[in-house]
C-alpha positions as a printed Julia matrix, in Angstrom:
295×3 Matrix{Float64}:
  17.86   17.33   78.53
  18.29   20.14   75.81
  15.47   21.17   73.62
  17.24   19.75   70.4
  17.61   16.2    72.12
  13.84   16.19   73.16
  12.9    16.89   69.43
  15.11   14.18   68.3
  13.76   11.68   70.7
  10.24   12.73   69.78
  10.81   12.25   65.86
  12.34    8.79   66.52
   9.06    7.84   68.57
   6.94    8.94   65.58
   8.86    6.89   63.16
   8.45    3.87   65.43
   4.8     4.35   66.08
   3.84    5.81   62.54
   5.85    3.72   60.11
   6.07    5.14   56.4
   3.23    4.34   54.14
   4.9     4.62   50.81
   3.02    2.93   48.05
   4.27    0.44   45.73
   6.45    2.09   43.3
   7.37    0.35   39.85
  10.18    1.94   37.54
  12.38    1.03   34.43
  15.98    1.98   33.78
  14.99    1.99   30.17
  11.69    3.01   28.58
  12.64    2.35   24.91
  14.54   -0.71   23.88
  16.03   -0.92   20.36
  17.91   -4.34   19.39
  18.84   -6.11   16.09
  16.72   -9.07   14.98
  17.8   -12.55   16.42
  19.52  -11.12   19.39
  18.24  -10.66   23.09
  16.0    -7.97   24.56
  16.14   -7.01   28.12
  12.86   -5.24   29.32
  13.85   -3.55   32.66
  11.05   -3.44   35.63
  12.03   -2.55   39.08
   9.78   -2.43   42.05
   9.5    -1.47   45.91
   6.56   -2.15   48.12
   5.63   -1.03   51.54
   4.91   -4.44   53.44
   4.39   -7.13   50.8
   7.7    -9.01   50.25
   6.23  -11.43   47.61
   4.24   -9.31   45.19
   2.65  -10.74   42.06
   4.38   -9.72   38.81
   2.57   -9.8    35.36
   3.92   -8.72   31.89
   1.35   -7.74   29.16
   1.76   -6.85   25.48
  -0.78   -4.26   24.23
  -1.7    -4.01   20.42
  -5.11   -4.44   18.91
  -5.58   -6.73   21.87
  -4.08   -7.26   25.2
  -2.11  -10.58   25.6
  -0.37  -11.99   28.37
   3.48  -12.57   28.23
   3.93  -13.55   32.02
   1.05  -14.58   34.3
   0.75  -16.6    37.3
   4.48  -17.15   37.53
   4.82  -18.63   33.88
   5.25  -17.43   30.47
   2.53  -17.91   27.9
   2.16  -18.83   24.18
   5.22  -18.22   22.02
   7.13  -16.79   24.84
   7.56  -20.15   26.59
  11.14  -21.47   26.26
  12.69  -18.2    25.06
  12.07  -15.98   27.95
  13.17  -15.54   31.57
  12.57  -13.26   34.5
  14.6   -11.98   37.34
  12.61  -10.18   39.89
  10.38   -8.22   37.48
  12.92   -7.56   34.6
  12.06   -9.81   31.68
  14.56  -11.08   28.97
  13.36  -12.2    25.54
  15.81  -14.35   23.54
  16.12  -14.37   19.65
  13.6   -11.57   19.14
  11.94  -10.97   15.63
   9.9    -8.18   14.23
   6.63   -9.68   15.67
   8.1    -9.04   19.21
   8.16   -5.18   18.62
   5.47   -3.38   20.32
   4.31   -2.05   23.9
   4.74   -4.1    26.91
   3.31   -3.44   30.44
   4.87   -4.57   33.83
   2.32   -4.8    36.58
   3.23   -5.51   40.14
   0.47   -6.19   42.79
   1.27   -5.91   46.49
  -1.92   -7.16   48.5
  -0.61   -5.93   51.76
   0.04   -2.49   50.61
  -2.57    0.52   50.94
  -2.0     1.33   47.21
  -1.72   -2.24   45.78
  -0.96   -1.62   42.17
   1.9    -0.08   40.14
   2.89   -0.38   36.68
   5.52    0.91   34.04
   5.64    0.88   30.09
   8.42   -0.36   28.04
   8.3    -0.2    24.27
  10.7    -2.79   22.24
  11.53   -1.94   18.68
  13.25   -4.88   16.82
  15.43   -3.59   13.96
  15.63   -5.63   10.85
  18.31   -5.35    8.26
  17.61   -5.06    4.57
  16.37   -7.77    2.3
  17.0    -8.16   -1.38
  14.4    -5.83   -2.82
  11.97   -6.63   -5.59
  12.64   -4.89   -8.86
  10.32   -4.13  -11.79
  12.49   -3.2   -14.92
  10.67   -2.94  -18.25
  12.28   -5.42  -20.84
  11.63   -3.21  -23.87
  10.79    0.59  -24.43
  10.29    2.47  -27.7
  12.26    5.63  -28.05
  10.42    8.74  -26.99
   8.05    6.77  -24.62
   8.05    7.11  -20.67
   9.51    4.3   -18.58
   9.05    3.58  -14.84
  11.26    1.41  -12.64
  10.21    0.16   -9.23
  11.97   -1.04   -6.24
  10.71   -2.37   -2.86
  11.91   -3.89    0.47
   8.96   -4.52    2.72
  10.81   -6.26    5.7
  13.47   -3.79    6.51
  13.14   -1.81   10.01
  13.49    0.99    9.9
  12.32    1.6     6.27
  14.97    1.39    3.58
  16.1     3.97    1.38
  16.8     3.18   -2.41
  19.72    3.55   -4.94
  19.84    2.58   -8.59
  22.79    1.65  -10.74
  23.01    1.65  -14.38
  25.78   -0.78  -15.62
  26.98   -0.87  -12.11
  27.31    2.91  -12.13
  25.33    4.88   -9.55
  22.37    7.19  -10.77
  22.04   10.56   -9.23
  19.28   11.62   -6.89
  19.76   15.47   -7.66
  17.79   17.4   -10.19
  20.28   18.58  -12.9
  19.68   19.97  -16.17
  21.59   17.23  -17.84
  19.71   14.42  -16.14
  16.45   13.15  -17.91
  14.92   11.14  -14.96
  13.74   11.38  -11.4
  14.81    9.21   -8.65
  13.01    8.9    -5.41
  15.09    7.34   -2.88
  11.98    6.99   -0.31
   9.93    4.99   -2.49
  12.65    3.48   -4.76
  10.71    4.55   -8.18
  13.1     5.66  -11.13
  11.08    7.67  -13.9
  12.14    8.61  -17.52
   9.93   11.28  -19.05
  11.24   10.0   -22.84
  13.85    7.5   -23.06
  16.69    7.51  -25.55
  19.02    4.96  -26.94
  21.57    6.17  -24.31
  19.31    4.83  -21.66
  19.58    1.05  -22.74
  21.5    -0.93  -20.05
  21.5    -3.14  -17.2
  19.71   -1.7   -14.04
  19.77   -2.8   -10.44
  18.38   -1.31   -7.31
  19.96   -1.31   -3.66
  18.07   -1.03   -0.25
  19.89    0.33    2.67
  18.69    1.45    6.28
  21.87    1.36    8.41
  20.95   -1.63   10.46
  22.93   -4.09    8.36
  24.69   -4.59    4.96
  22.94   -3.01    1.97
  21.13   -5.64   -0.17
  20.62   -5.53   -4.12
  18.47   -7.16   -6.6
  19.64   -9.07   -9.6
  20.35   -6.7   -12.45
  17.97   -6.52  -15.26
  18.59   -5.27  -18.77
  16.3    -2.59  -20.37
  16.29   -2.45  -24.08
  15.38    0.67  -26.11
  14.07   -0.1   -29.62
  13.41    2.55  -32.54
   9.97    2.73  -33.97
  10.37    1.6   -37.72
   7.58    1.92  -40.09
   8.15   -0.65  -42.61
   6.14   -1.67  -45.99
   4.5    -4.53  -44.47
   3.1    -2.15  -41.49
   1.89    0.06  -43.99
   0.05   -2.45  -46.03
  -1.38   -4.08  -42.99
  -2.94   -0.66  -41.93
  -4.27   -0.04  -45.35
  -6.01   -3.18  -45.47
  -7.39   -2.98  -42.08
  -8.96    0.49  -42.77
 -10.3    -0.71  -45.98
 -12.08   -3.8   -44.31
 -13.32   -1.46  -41.61
 -14.87    0.93  -44.23
 -16.42   -2.01  -46.25
 -17.99   -3.49  -42.95
 -19.64   -0.06  -42.23
 -20.82    0.14  -45.83
 -22.31   -3.3   -45.99
 -23.98   -2.53  -42.53
 -25.71    0.63  -43.5
 -26.91   -1.22  -46.71
 -28.45   -4.13  -44.75
 -30.17   -1.75  -42.17
 -31.57    0.35  -45.19
 -32.73   -3.01  -46.98
 -34.53   -4.08  -43.68
 -35.89   -0.87  -42.61
 -33.88   -0.57  -39.42
 -32.74    3.02  -40.24
 -35.09    5.74  -39.35
 -33.94    8.01  -42.4
 -34.37    4.99  -44.77
 -38.14    4.32  -43.46
 -38.96    7.96  -44.02
 -37.28    7.82  -47.75
 -39.47    4.57  -48.33
 -42.53    6.34  -47.18
 -42.02    9.46  -49.26
 -41.15    7.2   -52.35
 -44.45    5.31  -51.73
 -46.59    8.56  -51.62
 -44.9     9.84  -54.55
 -45.79    6.67  -56.52
 -49.38    6.75  -55.47
 -49.89   10.34  -56.37
 -48.27    9.66  -59.73
 -50.34    6.75  -60.57
 -53.8     8.3   -59.81
 -55.43    9.88  -63.05
 -58.88   11.85  -62.68
 -61.43   11.21  -65.25
 -61.76   13.11  -68.6
 -64.83   15.44  -68.48
 -65.34   14.94  -72.03
 -66.07   11.23  -71.15
 -69.15   12.23  -69.06
 -70.56   14.34  -71.79
 -70.11   11.54  -74.13
 -71.77    9.14  -71.81
 -74.91   11.51  -71.04
 -75.78   12.09  -74.79
 -75.64    8.1   -75.21
 -78.2     7.44  -72.53
 -80.59   10.43  -73.75
């Protein structure tokens, strides 16, 4: 027997008497899964064990707390009736935004030397745009500022926004002839000083590339001129007169009741002055006349 044959035979004997001790291994064919809302999501989980032919499979979802999805051969909670498992691969039917998150597949092989293996799968459920909520002021005076707001809180990924005036798109670029600023990320449309030409119907459109764009209903913004007519002038003058009269009456009452410090001081000074004025010292000649009479 040649040396090569002897070495091959020895290697075969080692494999027979010392079998491989590979630990349980768990893998996934897709670590990040993105699907549209109300469709099915397949979370892949594949395993290989050393000896155990019937390992225990568990699925968990991690967030603020850890919750079981598949435990002890059955689905839990809201997953019952809409989830299935094949081997260790799990399928969720009719997913919503609430199903988005990080999932862990754990395989426990009790007969293996290394008994536990796990893999992580991230699920992101894409949600098409919804009709955004729009805020458009009904009336703005010429020369005043105005701010129009638009928001879609439900779309995933976050929506970008466009504004239309009388069904014509407004530009987002900063140009000298444009008197407004438009932020497509926040959906805010700002006017520093409106003019009559800014009057019209405004609507906002939200889009995120997942579904068809959605718009809010158009709303009219009216620009008014500030007119100072005689009625307003008379009302202002009357109001100013009444305010001035009220102040005068309040000061008079305060002085009369002695509430005001300066008034109390003036009163004391006046009283002292009167006291000094009313005091008349006796005439010395009177003393002489009195003395002579006594003698």
